[in-house]
PDB file of C-alpha atoms and ligand atoms in Angstrom:
ATOM      1  CA  MET Y   1       0.000   0.000   0.000  1.00 77.00           C
ATOM      2  CA  ALA Y   2       1.338   3.424  -0.885  1.00 93.00           C
ATOM      3  CA  TYR Y   3       1.153   6.422   1.360  1.00 97.00           C
ATOM      4  CA  ARG Y   4       1.317   9.914  -0.010  1.00 98.00           C
ATOM      5  CA  ARG Y   5       1.617  13.370   1.343  1.00 98.00           C
ATOM      6  CA  ASN Y   6       2.178  16.794  -0.080  1.00 97.00           C
ATOM      7  CA  LYS Y   7       5.644  18.203   0.552  1.00 97.00           C
ATOM      8  CA  THR Y   8       4.011  21.084   2.356  1.00 96.00           C
ATOM      9  CA  SER Y   9       1.941  18.882   4.677  1.00 97.00           C
ATOM     10  CA  ASP Y  10       2.572  16.325   7.431  1.00 96.00           C
ATOM     11  CA  THR Y  11      -0.671  14.472   6.709  1.00 98.00           C
ATOM     12  CA  TRP Y  12      -0.375  11.112   4.973  1.00 98.00           C
ATOM     13  CA  HIS Y  13      -3.094   9.756   2.653  1.00 98.00           C
ATOM     14  CA  PHE Y  14      -3.627   6.170   1.561  1.00 97.00           C
ATOM     15  CA  CYS Y  15      -6.979   6.237  -0.312  1.00 97.00           C
ATOM     16  CA  ARG Y  16      -6.822   7.266  -3.949  1.00 97.00           C
ATOM     17  CA  ASN Y  17     -10.425   8.400  -3.737  1.00 98.00           C
ATOM     18  CA  CYS Y  18      -9.654  10.817  -0.904  1.00 98.00           C
ATOM     19  CA  THR Y  19     -10.614  14.308  -2.064  1.00 98.00           C
ATOM     20  CA  LEU Y  20      -7.306  15.501  -0.640  1.00 98.00           C
ATOM     21  CA  TRP Y  21      -5.175  12.816  -2.365  1.00 98.00           C
ATOM     22  CA  PRO Y  22      -1.965  14.655  -3.330  1.00 98.00           C
ATOM     23  CA  THR Y  23      -1.179  14.951  -7.030  1.00 97.00           C
ATOM     24  CA  THR Y  24       1.456  17.682  -6.920  1.00 96.00           C
ATOM     25  CA  ASN Y  25       4.586  17.989  -4.758  1.00 97.00           C
ATOM     26  CA  VAL Y  26       4.069  14.346  -3.849  1.00 97.00           C
ATOM     27  CA  VAL Y  27       6.138  12.436  -1.332  1.00 97.00           C
ATOM     28  CA  GLU Y  28       5.371   8.718  -1.566  1.00 96.00           C
ATOM     29  CA  GLN Y  29       6.423   5.716   0.454  1.00 95.00           C
ATOM     30  CA  SER Y  30       5.316   2.102   0.516  1.00 94.00           C
ATOM     31  CA  GLY Y  31       5.415   1.412   4.237  1.00 92.00           C
ATOM     32  CA  LYS Y  32       3.352   2.889   7.010  1.00 92.00           C
ATOM     33  CA  PRO Y  33       4.686   6.342   7.864  1.00 94.00           C
ATOM     34  CA  THR Y  34       6.383   6.763  11.212  1.00 93.00           C
ATOM     35  CA  THR Y  35       6.140  10.555  11.209  1.00 93.00           C
ATOM     36  CA  GLY Y  36       3.251  12.943  10.696  1.00 96.00           C
ATOM     37  CA  GLU Y  37      -0.416  12.020  10.852  1.00 97.00           C
ATOM     38  CA  LEU Y  38      -2.857   9.940   8.859  1.00 97.00           C
ATOM     39  CA  CYS Y  39      -5.636  11.771   7.040  1.00 98.00           C
ATOM     40  CA  ASN Y  40      -8.965  11.688   8.857  1.00 98.00           C
ATOM     41  CA  GLN Y  41     -10.877  11.315   5.601  1.00 98.00           C
ATOM     42  CA  CYS Y  42      -8.748   8.327   4.573  1.00 98.00           C
ATOM     43  CA  ARG Y  43      -9.230   6.738   7.971  1.00 98.00           C
ATOM     44  CA  SER Y  44     -12.988   7.181   7.865  1.00 98.00           C
ATOM     45  CA  LYS Y  45     -13.129   5.767   4.313  1.00 98.00           C
ATOM     46  CA  ASP Y  46     -11.051   2.833   5.507  1.00 97.00           C
ATOM     47  CA  SER Y  47     -13.352   2.062   8.418  1.00 98.00           C
ATOM     48  CA  ALA Y  48     -16.406   2.490   6.152  1.00 98.00           C
ATOM     49  CA  GLY Y  49     -14.885   0.020   3.686  1.00 98.00           C
ATOM     50  CA  ASN Y  50     -14.790   2.408   0.728  1.00 98.00           C
ATOM     51  CA  CYS Y  51     -11.110   3.298   0.693  1.00 98.00           C
ATOM     52  CA  ASN Y  52      -9.821   2.881  -2.860  1.00 97.00           C
ATOM     53  CA  ARG Y  53      -6.178   1.837  -2.502  1.00 91.00           C
TER      54      ARG Y  53
HETATM   55 ZN1   ZN R   1      -6.774  11.477   2.722  1.00 97.13          ZN
END
């Protein structure tokens, strides 16, 4: 699973259908991030079962 954030943000996203999914200034990594925070929207999509990874 890929995690993405914008260079200007500490918030990591992991759902491609997140409305805040970064498409510019992207920092990407494959493992779970150890710094910053996970996006609340991604987390709620994940728990609702509609996170598009
Ligand atoms: Zn997100």
